[in-house]
PDB file of C-alpha atoms in Angstrom:
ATOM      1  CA  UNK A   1      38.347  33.224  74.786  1.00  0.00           C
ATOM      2  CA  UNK A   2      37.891  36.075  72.378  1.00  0.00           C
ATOM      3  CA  UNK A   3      40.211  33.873  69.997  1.00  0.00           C
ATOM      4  CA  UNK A   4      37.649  31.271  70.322  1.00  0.00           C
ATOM      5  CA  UNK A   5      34.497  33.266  69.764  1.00  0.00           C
ATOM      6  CA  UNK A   6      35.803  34.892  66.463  1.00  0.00           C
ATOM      7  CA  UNK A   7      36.455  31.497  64.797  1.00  0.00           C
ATOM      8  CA  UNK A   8      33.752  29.756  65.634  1.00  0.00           C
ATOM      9  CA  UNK A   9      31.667  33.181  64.114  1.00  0.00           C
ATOM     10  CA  UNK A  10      33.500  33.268  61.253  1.00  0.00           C
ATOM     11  CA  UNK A  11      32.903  29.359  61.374  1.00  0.00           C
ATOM     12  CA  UNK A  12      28.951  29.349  61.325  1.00  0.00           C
ATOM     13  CA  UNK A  13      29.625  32.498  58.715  1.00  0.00           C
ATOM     14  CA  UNK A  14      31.456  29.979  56.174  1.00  0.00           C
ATOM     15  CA  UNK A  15      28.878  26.816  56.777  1.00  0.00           C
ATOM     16  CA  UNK A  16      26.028  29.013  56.568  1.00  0.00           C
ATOM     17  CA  UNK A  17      27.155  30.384  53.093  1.00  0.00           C
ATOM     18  CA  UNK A  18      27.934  27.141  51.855  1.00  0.00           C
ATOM     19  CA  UNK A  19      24.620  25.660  52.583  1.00  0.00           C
ATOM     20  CA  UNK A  20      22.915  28.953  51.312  1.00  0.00           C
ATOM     21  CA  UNK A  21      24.686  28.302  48.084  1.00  0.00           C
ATOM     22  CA  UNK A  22      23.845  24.912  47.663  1.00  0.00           C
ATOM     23  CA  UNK A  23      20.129  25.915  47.716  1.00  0.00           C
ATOM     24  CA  UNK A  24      21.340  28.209  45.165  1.00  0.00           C
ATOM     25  CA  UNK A  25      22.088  25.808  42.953  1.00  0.00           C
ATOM     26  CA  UNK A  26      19.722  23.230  43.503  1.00  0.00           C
ATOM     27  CA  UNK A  27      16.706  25.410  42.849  1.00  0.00           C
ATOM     28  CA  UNK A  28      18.780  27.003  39.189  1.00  0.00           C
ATOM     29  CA  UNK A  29      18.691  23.372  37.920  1.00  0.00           C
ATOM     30  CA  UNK A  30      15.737  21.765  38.511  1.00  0.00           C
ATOM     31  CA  UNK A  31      15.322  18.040  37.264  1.00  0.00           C
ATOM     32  CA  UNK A  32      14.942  17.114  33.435  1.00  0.00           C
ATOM     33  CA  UNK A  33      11.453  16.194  32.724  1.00  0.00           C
ATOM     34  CA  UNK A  34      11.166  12.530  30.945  1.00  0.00           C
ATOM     35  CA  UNK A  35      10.346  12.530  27.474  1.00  0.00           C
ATOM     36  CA  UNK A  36       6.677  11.153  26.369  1.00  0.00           C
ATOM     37  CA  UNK A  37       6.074   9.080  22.779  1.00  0.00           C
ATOM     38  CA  UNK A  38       2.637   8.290  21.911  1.00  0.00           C
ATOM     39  CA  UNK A  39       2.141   4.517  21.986  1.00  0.00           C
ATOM     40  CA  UNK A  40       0.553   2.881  18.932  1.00  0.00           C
ATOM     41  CA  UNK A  41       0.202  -0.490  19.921  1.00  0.00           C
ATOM     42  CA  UNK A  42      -3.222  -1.893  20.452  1.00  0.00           C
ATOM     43  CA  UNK A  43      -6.094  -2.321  18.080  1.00  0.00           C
ATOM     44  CA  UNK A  44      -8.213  -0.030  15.838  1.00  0.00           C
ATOM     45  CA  UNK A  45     -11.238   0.209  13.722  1.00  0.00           C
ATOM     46  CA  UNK A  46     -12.013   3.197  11.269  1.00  0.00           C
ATOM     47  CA  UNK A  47     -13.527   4.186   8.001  1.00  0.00           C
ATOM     48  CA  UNK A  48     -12.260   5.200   4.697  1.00  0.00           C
ATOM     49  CA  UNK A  49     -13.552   7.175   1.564  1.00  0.00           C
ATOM     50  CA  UNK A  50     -11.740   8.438  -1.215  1.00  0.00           C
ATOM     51  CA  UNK A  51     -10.919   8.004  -5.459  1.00  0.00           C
ATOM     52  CA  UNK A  52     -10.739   4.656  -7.309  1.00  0.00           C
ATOM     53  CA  UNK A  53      -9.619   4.380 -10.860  1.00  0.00           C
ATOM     54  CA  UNK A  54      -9.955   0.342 -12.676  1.00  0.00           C
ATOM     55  CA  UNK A  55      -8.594  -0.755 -15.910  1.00  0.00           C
ATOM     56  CA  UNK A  56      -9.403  -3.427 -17.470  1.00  0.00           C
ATOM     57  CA  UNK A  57      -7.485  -4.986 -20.405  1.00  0.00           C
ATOM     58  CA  UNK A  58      -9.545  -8.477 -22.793  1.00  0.00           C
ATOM     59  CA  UNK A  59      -7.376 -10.459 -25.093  1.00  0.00           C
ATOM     60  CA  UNK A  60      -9.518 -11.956 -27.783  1.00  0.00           C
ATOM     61  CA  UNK A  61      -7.468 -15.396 -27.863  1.00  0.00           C
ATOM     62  CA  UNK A  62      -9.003 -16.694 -30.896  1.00  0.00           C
ATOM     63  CA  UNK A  63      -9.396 -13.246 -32.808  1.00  0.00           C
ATOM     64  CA  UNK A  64     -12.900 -13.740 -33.522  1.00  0.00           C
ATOM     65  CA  UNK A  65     -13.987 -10.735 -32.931  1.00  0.00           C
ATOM     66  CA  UNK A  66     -11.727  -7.508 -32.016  1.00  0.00           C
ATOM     67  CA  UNK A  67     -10.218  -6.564 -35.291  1.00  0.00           C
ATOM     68  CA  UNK A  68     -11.204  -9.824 -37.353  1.00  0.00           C
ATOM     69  CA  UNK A  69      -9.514 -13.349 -37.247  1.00  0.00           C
ATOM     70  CA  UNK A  70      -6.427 -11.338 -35.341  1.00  0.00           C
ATOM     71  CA  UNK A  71      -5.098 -13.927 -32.209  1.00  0.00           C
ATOM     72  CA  UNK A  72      -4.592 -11.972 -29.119  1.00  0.00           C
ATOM     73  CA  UNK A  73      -6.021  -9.113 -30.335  1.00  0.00           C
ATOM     74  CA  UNK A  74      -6.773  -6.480 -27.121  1.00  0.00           C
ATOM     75  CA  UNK A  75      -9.195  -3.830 -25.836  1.00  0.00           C
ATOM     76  CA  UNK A  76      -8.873  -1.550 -22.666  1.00  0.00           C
ATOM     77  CA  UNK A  77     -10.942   0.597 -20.814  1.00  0.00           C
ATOM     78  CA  UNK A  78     -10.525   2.826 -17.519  1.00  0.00           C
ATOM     79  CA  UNK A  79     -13.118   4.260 -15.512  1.00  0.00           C
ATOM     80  CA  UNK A  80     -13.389   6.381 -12.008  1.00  0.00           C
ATOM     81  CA  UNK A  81     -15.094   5.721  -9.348  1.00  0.00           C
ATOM     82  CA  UNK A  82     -15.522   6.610  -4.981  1.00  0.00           C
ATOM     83  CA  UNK A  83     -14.627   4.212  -2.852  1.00  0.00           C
ATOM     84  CA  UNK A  84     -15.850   3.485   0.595  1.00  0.00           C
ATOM     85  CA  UNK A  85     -15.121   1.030   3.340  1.00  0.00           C
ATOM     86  CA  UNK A  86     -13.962   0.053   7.041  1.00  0.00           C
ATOM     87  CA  UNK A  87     -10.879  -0.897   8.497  1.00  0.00           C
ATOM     88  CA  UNK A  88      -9.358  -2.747  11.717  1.00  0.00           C
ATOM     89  CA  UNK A  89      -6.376  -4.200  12.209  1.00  0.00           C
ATOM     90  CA  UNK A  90      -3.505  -4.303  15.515  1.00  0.00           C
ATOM     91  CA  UNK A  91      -0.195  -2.699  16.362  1.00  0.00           C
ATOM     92  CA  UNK A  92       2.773  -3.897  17.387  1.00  0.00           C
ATOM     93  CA  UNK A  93       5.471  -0.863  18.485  1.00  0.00           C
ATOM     94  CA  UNK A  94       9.060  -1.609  19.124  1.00  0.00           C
ATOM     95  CA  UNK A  95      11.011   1.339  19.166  1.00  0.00           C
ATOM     96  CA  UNK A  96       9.733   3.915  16.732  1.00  0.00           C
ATOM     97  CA  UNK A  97       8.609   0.790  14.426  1.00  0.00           C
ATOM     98  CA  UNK A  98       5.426  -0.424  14.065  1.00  0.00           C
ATOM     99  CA  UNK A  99       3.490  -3.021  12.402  1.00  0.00           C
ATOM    100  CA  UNK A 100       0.578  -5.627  12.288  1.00  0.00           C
ATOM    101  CA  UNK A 101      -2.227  -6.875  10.153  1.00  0.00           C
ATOM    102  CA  UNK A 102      -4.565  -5.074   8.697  1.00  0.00           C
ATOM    103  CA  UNK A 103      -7.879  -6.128   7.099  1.00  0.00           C
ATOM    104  CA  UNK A 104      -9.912  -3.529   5.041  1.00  0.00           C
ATOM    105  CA  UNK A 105     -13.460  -4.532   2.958  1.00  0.00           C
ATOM    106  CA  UNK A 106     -14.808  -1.733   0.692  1.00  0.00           C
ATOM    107  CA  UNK A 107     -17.203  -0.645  -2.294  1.00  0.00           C
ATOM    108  CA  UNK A 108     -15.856   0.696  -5.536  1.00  0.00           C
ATOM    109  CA  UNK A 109     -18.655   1.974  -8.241  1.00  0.00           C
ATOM    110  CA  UNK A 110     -17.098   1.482 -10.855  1.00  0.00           C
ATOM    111  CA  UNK A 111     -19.251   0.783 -13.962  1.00  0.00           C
ATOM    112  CA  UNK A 112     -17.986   0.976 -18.175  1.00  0.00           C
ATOM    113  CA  UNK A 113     -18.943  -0.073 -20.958  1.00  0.00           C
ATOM    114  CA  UNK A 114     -16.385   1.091 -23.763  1.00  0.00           C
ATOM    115  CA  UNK A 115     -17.724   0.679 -27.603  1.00  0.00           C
ATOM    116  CA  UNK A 116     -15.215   0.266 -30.243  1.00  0.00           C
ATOM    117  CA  UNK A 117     -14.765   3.515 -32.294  1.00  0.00           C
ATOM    118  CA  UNK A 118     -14.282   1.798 -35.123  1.00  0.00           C
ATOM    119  CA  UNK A 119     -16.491  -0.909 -35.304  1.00  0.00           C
ATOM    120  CA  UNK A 120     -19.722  -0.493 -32.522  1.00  0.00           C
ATOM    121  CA  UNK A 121     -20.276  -4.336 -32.816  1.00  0.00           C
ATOM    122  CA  UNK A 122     -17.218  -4.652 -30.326  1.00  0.00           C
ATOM    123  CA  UNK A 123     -17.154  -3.915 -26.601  1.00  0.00           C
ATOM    124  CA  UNK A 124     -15.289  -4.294 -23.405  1.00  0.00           C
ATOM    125  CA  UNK A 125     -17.488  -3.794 -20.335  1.00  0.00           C
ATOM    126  CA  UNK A 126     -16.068  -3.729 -16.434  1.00  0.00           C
ATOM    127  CA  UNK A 127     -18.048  -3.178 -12.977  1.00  0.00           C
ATOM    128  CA  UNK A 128     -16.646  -3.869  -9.346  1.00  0.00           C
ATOM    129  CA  UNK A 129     -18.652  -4.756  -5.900  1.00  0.00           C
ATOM    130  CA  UNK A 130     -17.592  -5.597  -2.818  1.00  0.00           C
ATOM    131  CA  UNK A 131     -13.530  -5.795  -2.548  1.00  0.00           C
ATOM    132  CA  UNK A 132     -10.771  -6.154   0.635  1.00  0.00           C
ATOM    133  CA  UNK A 133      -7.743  -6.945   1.473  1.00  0.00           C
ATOM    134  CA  UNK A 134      -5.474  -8.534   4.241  1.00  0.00           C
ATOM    135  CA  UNK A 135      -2.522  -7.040   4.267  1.00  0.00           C
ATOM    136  CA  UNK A 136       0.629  -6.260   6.633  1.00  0.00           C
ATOM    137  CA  UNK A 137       1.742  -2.852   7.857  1.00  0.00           C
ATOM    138  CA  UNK A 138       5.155  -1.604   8.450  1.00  0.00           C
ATOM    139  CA  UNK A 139       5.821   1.820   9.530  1.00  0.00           C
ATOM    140  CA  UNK A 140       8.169   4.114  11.045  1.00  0.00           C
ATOM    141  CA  UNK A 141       6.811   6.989  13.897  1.00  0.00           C
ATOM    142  CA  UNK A 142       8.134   9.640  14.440  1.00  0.00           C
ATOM    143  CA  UNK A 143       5.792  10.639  18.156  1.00  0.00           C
ATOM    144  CA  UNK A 144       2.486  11.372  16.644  1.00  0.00           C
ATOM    145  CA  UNK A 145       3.009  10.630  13.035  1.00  0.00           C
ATOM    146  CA  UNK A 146       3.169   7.233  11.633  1.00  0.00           C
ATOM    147  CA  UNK A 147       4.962   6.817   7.795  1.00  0.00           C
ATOM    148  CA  UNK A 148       4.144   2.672   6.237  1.00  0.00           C
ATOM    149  CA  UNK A 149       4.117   0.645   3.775  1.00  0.00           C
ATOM    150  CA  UNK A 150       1.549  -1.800   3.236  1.00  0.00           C
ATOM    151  CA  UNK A 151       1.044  -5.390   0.872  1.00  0.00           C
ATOM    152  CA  UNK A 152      -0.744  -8.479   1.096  1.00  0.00           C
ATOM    153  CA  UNK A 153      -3.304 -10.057  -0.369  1.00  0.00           C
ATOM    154  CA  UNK A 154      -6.379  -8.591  -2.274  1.00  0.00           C
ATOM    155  CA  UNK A 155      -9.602  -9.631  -3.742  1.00  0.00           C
ATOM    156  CA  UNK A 156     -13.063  -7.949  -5.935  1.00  0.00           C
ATOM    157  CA  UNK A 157     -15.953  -9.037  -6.812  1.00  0.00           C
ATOM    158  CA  UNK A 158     -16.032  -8.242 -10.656  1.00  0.00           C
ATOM    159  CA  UNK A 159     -17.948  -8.230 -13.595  1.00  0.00           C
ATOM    160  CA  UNK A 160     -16.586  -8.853 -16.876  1.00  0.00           C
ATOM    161  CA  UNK A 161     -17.667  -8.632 -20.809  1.00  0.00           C
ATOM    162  CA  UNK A 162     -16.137  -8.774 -23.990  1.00  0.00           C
ATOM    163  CA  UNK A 163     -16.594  -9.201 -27.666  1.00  0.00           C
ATOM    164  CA  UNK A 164     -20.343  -8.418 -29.763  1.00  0.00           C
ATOM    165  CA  UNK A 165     -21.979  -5.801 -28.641  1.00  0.00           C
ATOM    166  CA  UNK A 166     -26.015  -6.133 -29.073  1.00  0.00           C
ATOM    167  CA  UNK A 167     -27.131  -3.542 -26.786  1.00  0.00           C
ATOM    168  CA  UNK A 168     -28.375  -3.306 -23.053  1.00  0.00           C
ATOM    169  CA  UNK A 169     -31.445  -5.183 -23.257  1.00  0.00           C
ATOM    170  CA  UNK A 170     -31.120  -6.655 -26.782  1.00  0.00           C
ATOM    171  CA  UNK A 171     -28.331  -9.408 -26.462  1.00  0.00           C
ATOM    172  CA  UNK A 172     -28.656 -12.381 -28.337  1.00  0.00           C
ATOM    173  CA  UNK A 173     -29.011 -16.110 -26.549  1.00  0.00           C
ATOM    174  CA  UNK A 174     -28.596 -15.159 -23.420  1.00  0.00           C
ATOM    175  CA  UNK A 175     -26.000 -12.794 -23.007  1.00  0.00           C
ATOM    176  CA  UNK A 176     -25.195 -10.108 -19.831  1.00  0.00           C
ATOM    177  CA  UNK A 177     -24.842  -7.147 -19.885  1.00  0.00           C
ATOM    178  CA  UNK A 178     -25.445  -6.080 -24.006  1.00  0.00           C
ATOM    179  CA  UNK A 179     -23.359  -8.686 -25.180  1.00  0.00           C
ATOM    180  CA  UNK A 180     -23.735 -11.451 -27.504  1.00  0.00           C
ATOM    181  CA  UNK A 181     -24.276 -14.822 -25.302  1.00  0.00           C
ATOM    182  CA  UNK A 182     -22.581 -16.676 -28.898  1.00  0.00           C
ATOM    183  CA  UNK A 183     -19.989 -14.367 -29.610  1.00  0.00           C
ATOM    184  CA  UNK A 184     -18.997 -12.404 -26.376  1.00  0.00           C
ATOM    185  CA  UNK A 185     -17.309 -13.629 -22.904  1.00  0.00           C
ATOM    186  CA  UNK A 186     -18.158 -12.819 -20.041  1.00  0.00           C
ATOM    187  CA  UNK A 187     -18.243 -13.774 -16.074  1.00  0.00           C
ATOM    188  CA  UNK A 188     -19.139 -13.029 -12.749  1.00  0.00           C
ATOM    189  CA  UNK A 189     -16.473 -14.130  -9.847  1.00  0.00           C
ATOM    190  CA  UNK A 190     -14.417 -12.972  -7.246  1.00  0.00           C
ATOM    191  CA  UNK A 191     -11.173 -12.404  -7.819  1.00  0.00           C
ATOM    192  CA  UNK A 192      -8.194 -13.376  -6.107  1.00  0.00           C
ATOM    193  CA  UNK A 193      -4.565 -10.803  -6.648  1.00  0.00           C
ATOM    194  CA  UNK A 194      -1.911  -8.872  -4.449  1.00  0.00           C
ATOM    195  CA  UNK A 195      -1.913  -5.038  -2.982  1.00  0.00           C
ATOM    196  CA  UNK A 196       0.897  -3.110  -2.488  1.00  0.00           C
ATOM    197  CA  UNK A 197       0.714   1.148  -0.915  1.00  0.00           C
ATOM    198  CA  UNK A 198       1.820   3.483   1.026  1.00  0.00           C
ATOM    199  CA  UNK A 199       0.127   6.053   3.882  1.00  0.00           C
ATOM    200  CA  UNK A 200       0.641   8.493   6.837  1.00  0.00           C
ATOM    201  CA  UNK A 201      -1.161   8.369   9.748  1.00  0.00           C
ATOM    202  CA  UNK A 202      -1.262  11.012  11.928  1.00  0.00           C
ATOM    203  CA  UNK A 203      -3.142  11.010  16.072  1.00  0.00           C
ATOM    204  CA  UNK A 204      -5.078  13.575  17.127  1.00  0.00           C
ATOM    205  CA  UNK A 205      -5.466  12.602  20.734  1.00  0.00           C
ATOM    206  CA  UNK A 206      -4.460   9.648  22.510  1.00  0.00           C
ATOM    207  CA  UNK A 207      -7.564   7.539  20.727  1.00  0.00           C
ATOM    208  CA  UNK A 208      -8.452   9.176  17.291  1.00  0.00           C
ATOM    209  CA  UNK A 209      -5.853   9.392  14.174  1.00  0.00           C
ATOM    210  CA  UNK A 210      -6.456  10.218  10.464  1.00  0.00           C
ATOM    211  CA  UNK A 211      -4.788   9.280   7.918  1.00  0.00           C
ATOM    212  CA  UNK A 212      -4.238   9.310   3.945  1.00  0.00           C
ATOM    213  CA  UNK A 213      -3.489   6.411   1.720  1.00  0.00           C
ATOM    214  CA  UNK A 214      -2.486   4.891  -1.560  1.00  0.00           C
ATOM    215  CA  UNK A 215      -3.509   1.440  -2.291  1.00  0.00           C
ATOM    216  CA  UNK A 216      -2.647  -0.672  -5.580  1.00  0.00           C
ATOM    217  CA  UNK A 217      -4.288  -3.981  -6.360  1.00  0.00           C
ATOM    218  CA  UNK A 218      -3.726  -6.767  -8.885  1.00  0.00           C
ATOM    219  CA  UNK A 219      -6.294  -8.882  -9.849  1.00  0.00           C
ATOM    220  CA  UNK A 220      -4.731 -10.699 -12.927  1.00  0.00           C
ATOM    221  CA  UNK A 221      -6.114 -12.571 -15.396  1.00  0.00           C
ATOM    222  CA  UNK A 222      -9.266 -14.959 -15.663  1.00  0.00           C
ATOM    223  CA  UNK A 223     -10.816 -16.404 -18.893  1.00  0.00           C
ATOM    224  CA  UNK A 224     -14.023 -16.876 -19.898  1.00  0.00           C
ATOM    225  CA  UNK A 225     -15.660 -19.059 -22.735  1.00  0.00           C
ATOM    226  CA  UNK A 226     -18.931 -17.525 -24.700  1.00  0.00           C
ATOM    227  CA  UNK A 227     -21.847 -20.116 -24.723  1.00  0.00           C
ATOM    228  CA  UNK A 228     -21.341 -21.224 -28.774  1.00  0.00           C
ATOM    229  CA  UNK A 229     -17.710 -21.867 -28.999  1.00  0.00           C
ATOM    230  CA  UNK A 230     -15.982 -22.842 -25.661  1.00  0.00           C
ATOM    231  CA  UNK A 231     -13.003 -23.008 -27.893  1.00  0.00           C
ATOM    232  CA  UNK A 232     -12.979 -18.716 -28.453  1.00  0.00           C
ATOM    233  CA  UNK A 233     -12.326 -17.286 -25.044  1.00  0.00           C
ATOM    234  CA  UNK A 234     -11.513 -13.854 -24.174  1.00  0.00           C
ATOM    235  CA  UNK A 235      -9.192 -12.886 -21.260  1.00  0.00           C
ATOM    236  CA  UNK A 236      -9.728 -10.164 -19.030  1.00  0.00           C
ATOM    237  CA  UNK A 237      -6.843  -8.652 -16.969  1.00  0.00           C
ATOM    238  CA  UNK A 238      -8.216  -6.508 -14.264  1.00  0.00           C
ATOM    239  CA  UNK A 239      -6.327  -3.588 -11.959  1.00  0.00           C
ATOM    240  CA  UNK A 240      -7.088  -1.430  -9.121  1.00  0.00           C
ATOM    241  CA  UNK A 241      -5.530   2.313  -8.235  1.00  0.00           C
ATOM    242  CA  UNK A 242      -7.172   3.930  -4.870  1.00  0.00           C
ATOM    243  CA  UNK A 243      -6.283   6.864  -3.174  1.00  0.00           C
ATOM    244  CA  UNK A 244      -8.330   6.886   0.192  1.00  0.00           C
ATOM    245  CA  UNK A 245      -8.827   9.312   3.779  1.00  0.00           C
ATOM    246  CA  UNK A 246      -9.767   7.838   6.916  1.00  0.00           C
ATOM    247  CA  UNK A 247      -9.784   8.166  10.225  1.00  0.00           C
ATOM    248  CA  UNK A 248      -9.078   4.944  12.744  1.00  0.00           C
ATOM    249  CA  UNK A 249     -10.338   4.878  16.589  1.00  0.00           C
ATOM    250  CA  UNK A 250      -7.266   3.593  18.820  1.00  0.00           C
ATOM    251  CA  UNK A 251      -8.721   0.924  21.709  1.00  0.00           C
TER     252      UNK A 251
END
């Protein structure tokens, strides 16, 4: 009986530590908590602001006027400028890629006339309105911060001069702008080109991100005829630099 008593203490001695260190253990190694991503699929709408630098390049075809009876003769100007604007577009996350469209409409001020040094009868004058673009976005994130590249389609609303330069307010049969309406070209359209850029975009909470961005746009060429001589057009090759902030509202 004694036999009996002694094993079945030191019995109930051995379970009992086992169980005791099994609690041990399970409390030293609790579970491993699962891993959170911020989503970026859905919609957003922002703002923007930032720098804008044109150029604009005419070809005198004819060589009527820039340098004198010289075909394809060329003046350039470039001019800075703010640039303002709103944004929306839509996510789409697979993995730690994203993309979507993206539509953006803006304001540049940018306004020039340039005189020629060398001869203040010839001028090259450049001002853009409203502009946008509807482009796609494809980006990598890494959690909160989203690296992309951008391109799609782009278009401006610009102004365009070239050739004799009367003055603001004393152009000759009908002219725009201080040019010549006889010996000048000039036009008013919106123009249709390509974008290509690059951003980060970073989220500050689960609905509001910022970001930075750097936009190109081609506009490319479009002609235009002075009133005398439809025969002596000048060509005007437009382009677009923008470097832009903004901050986008997730929904």
């Amino acid at each position: 009986m004694r036999k009996i008593m002694v094993f079945s203490a030191a019995f109930f001695a051995a379970a009992s530590g086992a169980i005791a260190a099994d609690n041990v253990v399970g409390d030293s190694v609790p579970e491993a908590p699962v891993a959170s991503f911020y989503d970026w699929s859905g919609g957003y709408v922002g703002a923007f602001g930032g720098w804008a630098r044109g150029k604009t390049t005419a070809t005198d075809i004819e060589g009527e006027e820039y340098g004198g009876a010289t075909p394809g003769a060329t003046m350039s100007l470039s001019d800075d400028g703010f640039v303002g604007g709103v944004t929306a577009g839509y996510n789409f996350q697979h993995g730690s890629w994203v993309f979507g469209p993206e539509l953006e409409l803006g304001w540049a001020s940018i306004k020039k006339t340039h005189i020629d040094p060398n001869d203040n009868e010839d001028g090259l004058f450049a001002q853009y309105g409203f502009y946008g673009t509807a482009a796609g976005r494809l980006g990598y994130a890494a959690d909160r911060t989203l690296f992309y590249g951008k391109g799609g389609l782009a278009f401006a609303l610009i102004k365009s001069a070239g050739g004799e330069f009367d003055g603001v307010g004393e152009e000759n049969d009908d002219g725009y702008w201080g040019f010549d309406g006889n010996e000048a070209g000039f036009g008013n359209k919106t123009r249709l080109g390509w974008t290509i850029g690059a951003g980060v975009e970073h989220a500050l909470s689960e609905k509001w991100t910022v970001k930075a961005e750097y936009l190109y746009a081609d506009f490319g060429s479009s002609t235009y005829n002075n009133l005398e001589d439809p025969d002596s057009p000048f060509k005007f090759r437009d382009k677009l630099h923008s470097v832009k902030f903004g901050v986008n509202y997730q929904f």
